[in-house]
GROMACS .gro file of C-alpha atoms in nm:
model
  263
    1MET     CA    1  -2.035   0.468  -0.695
    2PRO     CA    2  -1.924   0.757  -0.468
    3GLU     CA    3  -1.557   0.799  -0.397
    4PRO     CA    4  -1.424   0.638  -0.078
    5VAL     CA    5  -1.426   0.851   0.234
    6ALA     CA    6  -1.144   0.848   0.486
    7SER     CA    7  -1.243   0.804   0.850
    8LYS     CA    8  -1.303   1.134   1.031
    9PHE     CA    9  -1.075   1.005   1.304
   10PRO     CA   10  -0.795   0.821   1.125
   11PRO     CA   11  -0.611   0.560   1.332
   12LYS     CA   12  -0.297   0.703   1.490
   13GLU     CA   13  -0.095   0.406   1.360
   14ALA     CA   14  -0.194   0.483   1.000
   15LEU     CA   15  -0.093   0.847   1.031
   16ASP     CA   16   0.234   0.764   1.207
   17TRP     CA   17   0.316   0.506   0.938
   18PHE     CA   18   0.260   0.761   0.661
   19LYS     CA   19   0.452   1.038   0.839
   20ALA     CA   20   0.756   0.811   0.867
   21LYS     CA   21   0.778   0.774   0.489
   22GLY     CA   22   1.064   0.931   0.303
   23LEU     CA   23   1.055   1.060  -0.055
   24LYS     CA   24   1.159   0.885  -0.372
   25PRO     CA   25   1.104   1.060  -0.707
   26ALA     CA   26   1.047   0.807  -0.985
   27PHE     CA   27   0.964   0.815  -1.355
   28ASP     CA   28   0.769   0.488  -1.359
   29TYR     CA   29   0.553   0.329  -1.091
   30ARG     CA   30   0.766   0.014  -1.127
   31ASP     CA   31   1.077   0.209  -1.023
   32VAL     CA   32   0.955   0.201  -0.660
   33TRP     CA   33   0.840  -0.153  -0.607
   34LYS     CA   34   0.638  -0.341  -0.347
   35GLU     CA   35   0.806  -0.315  -0.005
   36GLU     CA   36   0.979   0.009  -0.109
   37HIS     CA   37   0.639   0.177  -0.093
   38ALA     CA   38   0.628   0.105   0.279
   39ASN     CA   39   0.924   0.339   0.328
   40ALA     CA   40   0.899   0.597   0.050
   41PHE     CA   41   0.630   0.823  -0.091
   42THR     CA   42   0.632   0.852  -0.468
   43VAL     CA   43   0.414   0.961  -0.760
   44ALA     CA   44   0.507   0.819  -1.098
   45LYS     CA   45   0.668   1.079  -1.329
   46MET     CA   46   0.681   1.342  -1.055
   47LEU     CA   47   1.056   1.403  -1.067
   48ASN     CA   48   1.039   1.751  -0.913
   49ALA     CA   49   1.131   1.686  -0.550
   50ASP     CA   50   0.980   2.016  -0.430
   51LEU     CA   51   0.646   1.933  -0.590
   52LEU     CA   52   0.660   1.581  -0.448
   53VAL     CA   53   0.708   1.730  -0.099
   54GLU     CA   54   0.400   1.950  -0.144
   55VAL     CA   55   0.188   1.660  -0.269
   56ARG     CA   56   0.302   1.445   0.021
   57GLN     CA   57   0.198   1.719   0.264
   58LEU     CA   58  -0.150   1.732   0.108
   59VAL     CA   59  -0.187   1.353   0.132
   60GLU     CA   60  -0.078   1.363   0.497
   61GLN     CA   61  -0.327   1.641   0.564
   62ALA     CA   62  -0.605   1.445   0.394
   63LEU     CA   63  -0.528   1.140   0.607
   64GLU     CA   64  -0.502   1.339   0.929
   65GLU     CA   65  -0.824   1.534   0.870
   66GLY     CA   66  -1.020   1.245   0.722
   67GLN     CA   67  -1.083   1.434   0.399
   68THR     CA   68  -1.313   1.300   0.130
   69TYR     CA   69  -1.175   1.252  -0.219
   70GLN     CA   70  -1.354   1.569  -0.330
   71GLN     CA   71  -1.189   1.774  -0.056
   72PHE     CA   72  -0.848   1.631  -0.143
   73ALA     CA   73  -0.893   1.692  -0.516
   74THR     CA   74  -0.994   2.054  -0.449
   75SER     CA   75  -0.652   2.111  -0.290
   76LEU     CA   76  -0.435   1.894  -0.514
   77LYS     CA   77  -0.560   1.970  -0.865
   78PRO     CA   78  -0.489   2.347  -0.854
   79LEU     CA   79  -0.138   2.275  -0.724
   80LEU     CA   80  -0.063   2.032  -1.008
   81VAL     CA   81  -0.206   2.265  -1.273
   82LYS     CA   82  -0.016   2.567  -1.138
   83SER     CA   83   0.306   2.361  -1.128
   84GLY     CA   84   0.261   2.257  -1.492
   85TRP     CA   85   0.225   1.891  -1.393
   86TRP     CA   86  -0.099   1.829  -1.581
   87GLY     CA   87  -0.213   1.669  -1.905
   88ILE     CA   88  -0.003   1.486  -2.165
   89GLN     CA   89   0.351   1.615  -2.204
   90GLU     CA   90   0.692   1.509  -2.329
   91MET     CA   91   0.934   1.377  -2.067
   92ASN     CA   92   1.275   1.217  -2.073
   93ASP     CA   93   1.292   0.869  -1.920
   94PRO     CA   94   1.609   0.865  -1.705
   95LEU     CA   95   1.640   0.487  -1.739
   96THR     CA   96   1.631   0.467  -2.120
   97ASN     CA   97   1.710   0.831  -2.203
   98GLU     CA   98   1.411   0.827  -2.439
   99THR     CA   99   1.177   1.122  -2.479
  100LYS     CA  100   0.819   1.003  -2.445
  101LEU     CA  101   0.467   1.143  -2.444
  102VAL     CA  102   0.336   1.068  -2.096
  103GLN     CA  103   0.026   1.135  -1.891
  104LEU     CA  104   0.092   1.362  -1.596
  105GLY     CA  105  -0.189   1.502  -1.385
  106SER     CA  106  -0.548   1.406  -1.461
  107GLU     CA  107  -0.868   1.343  -1.270
  108GLU     CA  108  -0.787   0.972  -1.270
  109ARG     CA  109  -0.430   1.029  -1.144
  110VAL     CA  110  -0.563   1.238  -0.855
  111LYS     CA  111  -0.805   0.956  -0.767
  112THR     CA  112  -0.522   0.702  -0.778
  113ILE     CA  113  -0.300   0.913  -0.548
  114TYR     CA  114  -0.585   0.947  -0.298
  115ARG     CA  115  -0.710   0.590  -0.305
  116THR     CA  116  -0.371   0.419  -0.299
  117ASN     CA  117  -0.225   0.622  -0.015
  118MET     CA  118  -0.538   0.619   0.203
  119ARG     CA  119  -0.584   0.244   0.172
  120THR     CA  120  -0.221   0.140   0.217
  121ALA     CA  121  -0.175   0.371   0.517
  122ARG     CA  122  -0.488   0.237   0.684
  123ALA     CA  123  -0.388  -0.123   0.607
  124ALA     CA  124  -0.041  -0.065   0.754
  125GLY     CA  125  -0.184   0.101   1.063
  126GLN     CA  126  -0.435  -0.179   1.103
  127TRP     CA  127  -0.154  -0.437   1.088
  128GLN     CA  128   0.024  -0.268   1.377
  129ARG     CA  129  -0.294  -0.297   1.586
  130ILE     CA  130  -0.337  -0.658   1.474
  131GLU     CA  131   0.014  -0.744   1.595
  132ARG     CA  132  -0.041  -0.560   1.922
  133THR     CA  133  -0.371  -0.733   2.004
  134LYS     CA  134  -0.314  -1.079   1.856
  135ARG     CA  135  -0.307  -1.251   2.193
  136ALA     CA  136  -0.670  -1.153   2.249
  137MET     CA  137  -0.767  -1.156   1.879
  138PRO     CA  138  -0.545  -1.423   1.722
  139TYR     CA  139  -0.734  -1.464   1.392
  140LEU     CA  140  -0.808  -1.254   1.085
  141LEU     CA  141  -1.119  -1.281   0.869
  142TYR     CA  142  -1.097  -1.177   0.503
  143GLN     CA  143  -1.391  -0.959   0.399
  144LEU     CA  144  -1.511  -0.791   0.081
  145GLY     CA  145  -1.535  -0.413   0.076
  146PRO     CA  146  -1.805  -0.171  -0.041
  147ALA     CA  147  -1.772  -0.207  -0.418
  148LYS     CA  148  -2.021  -0.299  -0.689
  149GLU     CA  149  -1.785  -0.549  -0.846
  150HIS     CA  150  -1.504  -0.764  -0.706
  151ARG     CA  151  -1.239  -0.983  -0.861
  152ALA     CA  152  -1.355  -1.345  -0.873
  153LEU     CA  153  -1.074  -1.477  -0.654
  154HIS     CA  154  -1.127  -1.201  -0.399
  155VAL     CA  155  -1.488  -1.314  -0.371
  156SER     CA  156  -1.367  -1.669  -0.310
  157TRP     CA  157  -1.143  -1.542  -0.027
  158ALA     CA  158  -1.433  -1.384   0.162
  159GLY     CA  159  -1.469  -1.594   0.475
  160VAL     CA  160  -1.106  -1.708   0.494
  161LEU     CA  161  -1.023  -1.729   0.865
  162LEU     CA  162  -0.656  -1.777   0.950
  163PRO     CA  163  -0.420  -1.708   1.242
  164VAL     CA  164  -0.254  -1.367   1.236
  165ASP     CA  165   0.086  -1.532   1.190
  166ASP     CA  166  -0.019  -1.741   0.890
  167PRO     CA  167   0.220  -1.671   0.597
  168TRP     CA  168  -0.080  -1.612   0.369
  169TRP     CA  169  -0.122  -1.264   0.516
  170SER     CA  170   0.228  -1.166   0.401
  171THR     CA  171   0.102  -1.158   0.042
  172HIS     CA  172  -0.278  -1.136   0.078
  173MET     CA  173  -0.326  -0.856   0.331
  174PRO     CA  174  -0.564  -0.613   0.151
  175PRO     CA  175  -0.558  -0.405  -0.057
  176ASN     CA  176  -0.462  -0.668  -0.315
  177GLY     CA  177  -0.459  -0.455  -0.626
  178TRP     CA  178  -0.550  -0.124  -0.785
  179GLY     CA  179  -0.899  -0.032  -0.668
  180CYS     CA  180  -0.929  -0.327  -0.430
  181HIS     CA  181  -1.174  -0.253  -0.146
  182CYS     CA  182  -1.121  -0.577   0.050
  183GLY     CA  183  -1.028  -0.576   0.417
  184VAL     CA  184  -0.974  -0.795   0.722
  185ARG     CA  185  -1.126  -0.809   1.069
  186SER     CA  186  -0.963  -0.933   1.389
  187VAL     CA  187  -1.139  -1.228   1.551
  188SER     CA  188  -1.116  -1.382   1.900
  189ARG     CA  189  -1.086  -1.755   1.964
  190VAL     CA  190  -1.447  -1.773   2.084
  191GLU     CA  191  -1.581  -1.599   1.773
  192ALA     CA  192  -1.354  -1.810   1.552
  193GLU     CA  193  -1.510  -2.125   1.694
  194LYS     CA  194  -1.860  -1.990   1.629
  195LEU     CA  195  -1.775  -1.885   1.275
  196THR     CA  196  -1.615  -2.220   1.201
  197ALA     CA  197  -1.921  -2.402   1.334
  198SER     CA  198  -2.142  -2.203   1.096
  199GLY     CA  199  -1.985  -2.388   0.804
  200ASN     CA  200  -1.932  -2.077   0.589
  201ILE     CA  201  -1.569  -2.029   0.683
  202LEU     CA  202  -1.243  -2.144   0.523
  203THR     CA  203  -0.982  -2.232   0.783
  204GLU     CA  204  -0.702  -2.326   0.544
  205ALA     CA  205  -0.505  -2.082   0.331
  206PRO     CA  206  -0.637  -2.096  -0.027
  207ASN     CA  207  -0.397  -2.235  -0.284
  208ASP     CA  208  -0.501  -2.068  -0.609
  209GLY     CA  209  -0.171  -2.117  -0.784
  210THR     CA  210   0.058  -1.853  -0.926
  211LYS     CA  211   0.104  -1.650  -1.241
  212GLN     CA  212   0.410  -1.520  -1.423
  213TRP     CA  213   0.442  -1.149  -1.486
  214LEU     CA  214   0.711  -0.975  -1.687
  215ASN     CA  215   0.827  -0.646  -1.542
  216LYS     CA  216   0.910  -0.470  -1.867
  217ARG     CA  217   1.083  -0.196  -1.672
  218THR     CA  218   1.349  -0.430  -1.533
  219GLY     CA  219   1.318  -0.731  -1.762
  220GLU     CA  220   1.262  -0.955  -1.461
  221VAL     CA  221   0.991  -1.220  -1.450
  222GLU     CA  222   0.808  -1.231  -1.118
  223THR     CA  223   0.595  -1.510  -0.978
  224LEU     CA  224   0.278  -1.369  -0.823
  225PRO     CA  225  -0.006  -1.531  -0.630
  226ALA     CA  226  -0.309  -1.563  -0.857
  227GLY     CA  227  -0.560  -1.286  -0.787
  228ILE     CA  228  -0.301  -1.030  -0.676
  229ASP     CA  229  -0.206  -0.738  -0.901
  230PRO     CA  230   0.167  -0.691  -0.978
  231GLY     CA  231   0.334  -0.492  -0.702
  232TRP     CA  232   0.061  -0.562  -0.445
  233ASP     CA  233   0.175  -0.902  -0.314
  234TYR     CA  234   0.313  -0.761   0.012
  235ASN     CA  235   0.188  -0.649   0.352
  236PRO     CA  236   0.256  -0.273   0.402
  237GLY     CA  237   0.265  -0.284   0.782
  238LYS     CA  238   0.466  -0.603   0.800
  239SER     CA  239   0.715  -0.477   0.541
  240ARG     CA  240   0.784  -0.160   0.740
  241SER     CA  241   0.843  -0.364   1.057
  242ALA     CA  242   1.080  -0.598   0.873
  243SER     CA  243   1.267  -0.303   0.726
  244MET     CA  244   1.305  -0.139   1.067
  245LYS     CA  245   1.435  -0.463   1.219
  246ALA     CA  246   1.685  -0.502   0.935
  247ASP     CA  247   1.806  -0.144   0.980
  248LEU     CA  248   1.844  -0.197   1.356
  249ALA     CA  249   2.038  -0.518   1.302
  250GLU     CA  250   2.268  -0.341   1.057
  251LYS     CA  251   2.330  -0.056   1.303
  252GLU     CA  252   2.402  -0.302   1.583
  253ALA     CA  253   2.647  -0.491   1.361
  254ARG     CA  254   2.828  -0.168   1.272
  255LEU     CA  255   2.841  -0.070   1.640
  256ARG     CA  256   2.985  -0.410   1.742
  257GLN     CA  257   3.241  -0.381   1.464
  258THR     CA  258   3.342  -0.033   1.584
  259LEU     CA  259   3.367  -0.139   1.947
  260SER     CA  260   3.576  -0.447   1.863
  261ALA     CA  261   3.817  -0.256   1.637
  262PRO     CA  262   4.166  -0.201   1.784
  263LEU     CA  263   4.238   0.149   1.910
   0.00000   0.00000   0.00000
């Protein structure tokens, strides 16, 4: 199957969301977890901050210009090779202080960087539009994406039609895992009634149970919705909004404390 292609005219919201990201070097992908990805750009084992800045710039350029994977790889691979961030090498794990043989740059790593950042940025940008237009389009329809194979539970979610504010979307807003091509579509009340009348629509949030997953990096056991890969049970756009609101509330609290302090 050909590699995914970014839209030639990427949504402004997706680009703005990505541009607002900071940087967070990390040894392991589990060191920057779930909602943290909404606020920080990272590449596992890329501890060189200068290189991380350059890679981030190439990802931003790919998103802004709607580059194909091949175009992106043509720019990124030479940079990684020239920087010495390629192949299997020894690295020191800052958490355990162990020296390990690890995989740095590879064709598959380049694909992962492209796919993950393009899809999460577009999903986050889409969520901003969903929130802005939910009075006119108050429902979301879960849809399968253009892939040859899909996870069984993702197939069962195709046709789930729920209000935008349903809590299910906090954990099930696509992408829902590595390589997930699923998506959602906004739906008006009139179309929702027609879809529901067709009989091929699920109007209640699926309850597929949960699974336990041990994060060997932290030793913590997490409870995940069944069908969602570890680290993907969050909504990128919603998480950024929640983070911004929390930051604003903290700033307001500090300001009130300063103003109420005796001179």
